Amino acid sequence: FPSDLIQKAIDARPRGLPNDPLIAGQDLAWGGSDPNYCCLTHGLDAWSLEGIEVPGEQTRDPEVMVAHLASILGRMYYPAGNPAGMKITHMFMDAAGSANVIARRLGELGYSNITLVNFAGHSLNMKMDRNIRAQIIRGVKEYMEAGAGIGISKSLEADLKNIQKVKTIPLQFEDKDLIRKRLKR
């Protein structure tokens, strides 16, 4: 991601339209040292609602993560320009580890607005993107190019600047562990 695109997205403060869905992206840590992280977007607004972080060490038991996610899905959020507030329309969740158990349990609790995402799975267009991870990273760049605003985060900025392409056609990015090794986190 070019530095000027990142800075433009950090400086942007778009507001979602009242009928834009509130989308949550949930990355699960599986009890490790990385945090579980939920980001929220409302239209081109990915800046006005802070992400929700739960320490990975606290979630070795899937039921603990179920309780955290039920709380996240059940509360009201107030993105910029939406004083009436809204609940999460849909949550996309990392499909690794015990995600199926967590998603099934949330379904039993009445939350049917969750889609599991296998980042290594087939993209919508395999000639363009090697896997879903590449499709999503390309989509994030297009989202930022469309005028999206993102929150100020040195970690996010470093992640965006440091991800490297391995192949252009189909688009493929380096393994997450290589980025982690290079950033030492």
mmCIF file of C-alpha atoms in Angstrom:
data_model
loop_
_atom_site.group_PDB
_atom_site.id
_atom_site.type_symbol
_atom_site.label_atom_id
_atom_site.label_comp_id
_atom_site.label_asym_id
_atom_site.label_seq_id
_atom_site.Cartn_x
_atom_site.Cartn_y
_atom_site.Cartn_z
ATOM 1 C CA PHE A 1 0.000 0.000 0.000
ATOM 2 C CA PRO A 2 1.514 3.354 -0.974
ATOM 3 C CA SER A 3 2.185 5.771 1.906
ATOM 4 C CA ASP A 4 0.125 8.541 0.278
ATOM 5 C CA LEU A 5 -2.938 6.261 -0.003
ATOM 6 C CA ILE A 6 -2.610 5.283 3.664
ATOM 7 C CA GLN A 7 -2.270 8.932 4.747
ATOM 8 C CA LYS A 8 -5.248 9.962 2.597
ATOM 9 C CA ALA A 9 -7.375 7.242 4.251
ATOM 10 C CA ILE A 10 -6.181 8.287 7.731
ATOM 11 C CA ASP A 11 -7.136 11.914 6.981
ATOM 12 C CA ALA A 12 -10.509 11.072 5.373
ATOM 13 C CA ARG A 13 -13.650 11.374 7.490
ATOM 14 C CA PRO A 14 -16.523 10.100 5.321
ATOM 15 C CA ARG A 15 -19.865 9.246 6.874
ATOM 16 C CA GLY A 16 -21.892 6.195 6.014
ATOM 17 C CA LEU A 17 -25.388 6.635 4.610
ATOM 18 C CA PRO A 18 -28.243 5.795 7.008
ATOM 19 C CA ASN A 19 -29.080 2.611 5.083
ATOM 20 C CA ASP A 20 -25.457 1.411 4.782
ATOM 21 C CA PRO A 21 -24.937 -1.839 6.680
ATOM 22 C CA LEU A 22 -22.684 -1.940 9.726
ATOM 23 C CA ILE A 23 -20.146 -4.670 8.948
ATOM 24 C CA ALA A 24 -17.851 -6.372 11.462
ATOM 25 C CA GLY A 25 -14.661 -8.214 10.583
ATOM 26 C CA GLN A 26 -13.539 -10.581 13.344
ATOM 27 C CA ASP A 27 -10.008 -11.989 13.518
ATOM 28 C CA LEU A 28 -9.657 -14.754 16.099
ATOM 29 C CA ALA A 29 -6.429 -15.323 18.037
ATOM 30 C CA TRP A 30 -7.139 -18.804 19.418
ATOM 31 C CA GLY A 31 -5.694 -18.148 22.849
ATOM 32 C CA GLY A 32 -2.290 -16.995 21.649
ATOM 33 C CA SER A 33 -0.353 -13.811 22.277
ATOM 34 C CA ASP A 34 -2.083 -11.947 19.413
ATOM 35 C CA PRO A 35 -5.371 -10.246 20.325
ATOM 36 C CA ASN A 36 -8.786 -11.156 18.985
ATOM 37 C CA TYR A 37 -9.751 -8.094 16.970
ATOM 38 C CA CYS A 38 -13.075 -6.876 15.605
ATOM 39 C CA CYS A 39 -13.130 -3.959 13.155
ATOM 40 C CA LEU A 40 -16.297 -2.089 12.192
ATOM 41 C CA THR A 41 -17.194 -0.330 8.934
ATOM 42 C CA HIS A 42 -20.253 1.698 7.948
ATOM 43 C CA GLY A 43 -20.131 2.537 4.250
ATOM 44 C CA LEU A 44 -16.826 4.337 3.645
ATOM 45 C CA ASP A 45 -16.537 5.028 7.384
ATOM 46 C CA ALA A 46 -13.944 2.763 8.989
ATOM 47 C CA TRP A 47 -12.722 5.519 11.321
ATOM 48 C CA SER A 48 -15.521 6.623 13.667
ATOM 49 C CA LEU A 49 -15.992 3.326 15.508
ATOM 50 C CA GLU A 50 -12.968 2.006 17.344
ATOM 51 C CA GLY A 51 -12.084 -1.614 16.878
ATOM 52 C CA ILE A 52 -12.729 -4.005 19.737
ATOM 53 C CA GLU A 53 -9.771 -5.948 21.076
ATOM 54 C CA VAL A 54 -9.915 -8.946 23.409
ATOM 55 C CA PRO A 55 -6.584 -10.374 24.638
ATOM 56 C CA GLY A 56 -5.901 -13.766 23.064
ATOM 57 C CA GLU A 57 -4.856 -15.295 26.382
ATOM 58 C CA GLN A 58 -8.398 -14.728 27.698
ATOM 59 C CA THR A 59 -10.039 -16.781 24.972
ATOM 60 C CA ARG A 60 -8.528 -20.258 25.094
ATOM 61 C CA ASP A 61 -12.033 -21.520 25.943
ATOM 62 C CA PRO A 62 -14.349 -21.030 22.911
ATOM 63 C CA GLU A 63 -17.290 -20.257 25.236
ATOM 64 C CA VAL A 64 -15.453 -17.160 26.493
ATOM 65 C CA MET A 65 -15.137 -15.921 22.892
ATOM 66 C CA VAL A 66 -18.812 -16.753 22.295
ATOM 67 C CA ALA A 67 -19.725 -14.497 25.231
ATOM 68 C CA HIS A 68 -17.525 -11.653 23.897
ATOM 69 C CA LEU A 69 -18.943 -11.959 20.368
ATOM 70 C CA ALA A 70 -22.544 -12.170 21.609
ATOM 71 C CA SER A 71 -21.907 -8.927 23.486
ATOM 72 C CA ILE A 72 -20.409 -7.305 20.368
ATOM 73 C CA LEU A 73 -23.303 -8.480 18.168
ATOM 74 C CA GLY A 74 -25.956 -7.484 20.706
ATOM 75 C CA ARG A 75 -24.971 -3.880 21.398
ATOM 76 C CA MET A 76 -25.821 -0.624 19.636
ATOM 77 C CA TYR A 77 -23.172 1.359 17.745
ATOM 78 C CA TYR A 78 -23.225 5.001 16.742
ATOM 79 C CA PRO A 79 -21.145 5.572 13.611
ATOM 80 C CA ALA A 80 -20.592 9.164 12.470
ATOM 81 C CA GLY A 81 -23.778 10.638 11.055
ATOM 82 C CA ASN A 82 -26.040 7.986 12.587
ATOM 83 C CA PRO A 83 -27.298 9.350 15.942
ATOM 84 C CA ALA A 84 -30.089 6.751 16.107
ATOM 85 C CA GLY A 85 -27.517 3.983 16.337
ATOM 86 C CA MET A 86 -27.553 0.541 14.827
ATOM 87 C CA LYS A 87 -26.554 -3.047 15.480
ATOM 88 C CA ILE A 88 -24.093 -5.036 13.407
ATOM 89 C CA THR A 89 -25.730 -6.085 10.158
ATOM 90 C CA HIS A 90 -23.259 -8.848 9.384
ATOM 91 C CA MET A 91 -20.053 -10.264 10.846
ATOM 92 C CA PHE A 92 -17.340 -11.941 8.776
ATOM 93 C CA MET A 93 -15.172 -14.167 10.948
ATOM 94 C CA ASP A 94 -11.858 -15.948 10.451
ATOM 95 C CA ALA A 95 -12.724 -19.626 9.851
ATOM 96 C CA ALA A 96 -9.557 -21.087 11.403
ATOM 97 C CA GLY A 97 -9.346 -23.049 14.642
ATOM 98 C CA SER A 98 -12.585 -23.531 16.562
ATOM 99 C CA ALA A 99 -14.519 -20.925 14.537
ATOM 100 C CA ASN A 100 -17.158 -23.493 13.536
ATOM 101 C CA VAL A 101 -17.871 -24.229 17.197
ATOM 102 C CA ILE A 102 -18.111 -20.506 17.996
ATOM 103 C CA ALA A 103 -20.319 -19.729 14.967
ATOM 104 C CA ARG A 104 -22.603 -22.705 15.692
ATOM 105 C CA ARG A 105 -23.010 -21.621 19.320
ATOM 106 C CA LEU A 106 -23.746 -18.021 18.295
ATOM 107 C CA GLY A 107 -26.355 -19.407 15.871
ATOM 108 C CA GLU A 108 -27.947 -21.300 18.764
ATOM 109 C CA LEU A 109 -28.118 -17.969 20.602
ATOM 110 C CA GLY A 110 -30.035 -16.467 17.650
ATOM 111 C CA TYR A 111 -27.221 -14.760 15.727
ATOM 112 C CA SER A 112 -27.636 -15.838 12.101
ATOM 113 C CA ASN A 113 -25.688 -12.902 10.648
ATOM 114 C CA ILE A 114 -22.232 -14.539 10.687
ATOM 115 C CA THR A 115 -20.194 -15.794 7.743
ATOM 116 C CA LEU A 116 -17.015 -17.803 8.250
ATOM 117 C CA VAL A 117 -14.165 -16.863 5.894
ATOM 118 C CA ASN A 118 -11.399 -19.303 4.961
ATOM 119 C CA PHE A 119 -8.569 -16.979 3.919
ATOM 120 C CA ALA A 120 -6.768 -19.794 2.068
ATOM 121 C CA GLY A 121 -9.957 -20.733 0.204
ATOM 122 C CA HIS A 122 -10.840 -20.079 -3.432
ATOM 123 C CA SER A 123 -11.389 -16.442 -4.390
ATOM 124 C CA LEU A 124 -14.343 -15.371 -6.512
ATOM 125 C CA ASN A 125 -11.993 -15.074 -9.496
ATOM 126 C CA MET A 126 -9.030 -17.466 -9.253
ATOM 127 C CA LYS A 127 -7.442 -15.925 -12.367
ATOM 128 C CA MET A 128 -7.264 -12.573 -10.548
ATOM 129 C CA ASP A 129 -6.684 -13.547 -6.878
ATOM 130 C CA ARG A 130 -4.824 -16.646 -5.657
ATOM 131 C CA ASN A 131 -7.070 -16.994 -2.601
ATOM 132 C CA ILE A 132 -9.609 -15.134 -0.487
ATOM 133 C CA ARG A 133 -6.818 -13.426 1.454
ATOM 134 C CA ALA A 134 -5.504 -11.819 -1.766
ATOM 135 C CA GLN A 135 -9.055 -10.901 -2.797
ATOM 136 C CA ILE A 136 -9.652 -9.193 0.563
ATOM 137 C CA ILE A 137 -6.328 -7.319 0.548
ATOM 138 C CA ARG A 138 -7.017 -6.093 -2.995
ATOM 139 C CA GLY A 139 -10.529 -5.124 -1.875
ATOM 140 C CA VAL A 140 -9.166 -3.108 1.067
ATOM 141 C CA LYS A 141 -6.929 -1.140 -1.301
ATOM 142 C CA GLU A 142 -9.881 -0.478 -3.642
ATOM 143 C CA TYR A 143 -11.986 0.568 -0.621
ATOM 144 C CA MET A 144 -9.313 3.085 0.382
ATOM 145 C CA GLU A 145 -8.985 4.331 -3.213
ATOM 146 C CA ALA A 146 -12.768 4.915 -3.233
ATOM 147 C CA GLY A 147 -12.364 7.391 -0.354
ATOM 148 C CA ALA A 148 -12.708 5.261 2.761
ATOM 149 C CA GLY A 149 -11.489 6.726 6.012
ATOM 150 C CA ILE A 150 -9.565 4.562 8.468
ATOM 151 C CA GLY A 151 -8.630 5.119 12.078
ATOM 152 C CA ILE A 152 -5.213 6.326 13.149
ATOM 153 C CA SER A 153 -3.195 3.256 14.094
ATOM 154 C CA LYS A 154 0.566 2.873 13.836
ATOM 155 C CA SER A 155 0.129 -0.925 13.801
ATOM 156 C CA LEU A 156 -2.360 -0.834 10.931
ATOM 157 C CA GLU A 157 -0.198 1.653 9.042
ATOM 158 C CA ALA A 158 2.856 -0.614 9.475
ATOM 159 C CA ASP A 159 0.861 -3.680 8.405
ATOM 160 C CA LEU A 160 -0.394 -1.955 5.247
ATOM 161 C CA LYS A 161 3.062 -0.630 4.334
ATOM 162 C CA ASN A 162 4.804 -3.947 4.929
ATOM 163 C CA ILE A 163 2.613 -6.473 3.150
ATOM 164 C CA GLN A 164 4.393 -7.648 0.022
ATOM 165 C CA LYS A 165 3.185 -9.243 -3.181
ATOM 166 C CA VAL A 166 4.660 -12.611 -4.065
ATOM 167 C CA LYS A 167 2.921 -12.787 -7.435
ATOM 168 C CA THR A 168 0.856 -10.333 -9.503
ATOM 169 C CA ILE A 169 -1.296 -12.631 -11.675
ATOM 170 C CA PRO A 170 -3.023 -14.203 -9.913
ATOM 171 C CA LEU A 171 -2.471 -11.811 -7.033
ATOM 172 C CA GLN A 172 -0.759 -13.490 -4.091
ATOM 173 C CA PHE A 173 0.764 -12.046 -0.916
ATOM 174 C CA GLU A 174 3.464 -13.308 1.375
ATOM 175 C CA ASP A 175 2.555 -15.493 4.321
ATOM 176 C CA LYS A 176 1.386 -13.683 7.461
ATOM 177 C CA ASP A 177 4.213 -15.271 9.472
ATOM 178 C CA LEU A 178 6.801 -13.506 7.266
ATOM 179 C CA ILE A 179 5.185 -10.142 8.000
ATOM 180 C CA ARG A 180 5.092 -10.995 11.700
ATOM 181 C CA LYS A 181 8.806 -11.911 11.624
ATOM 182 C CA ARG A 182 9.727 -8.683 9.808
ATOM 183 C CA LEU A 183 7.646 -6.439 12.136
ATOM 184 C CA LYS A 184 8.639 -8.452 15.248
ATOM 185 C CA ARG A 185 5.032 -8.611 16.439
#
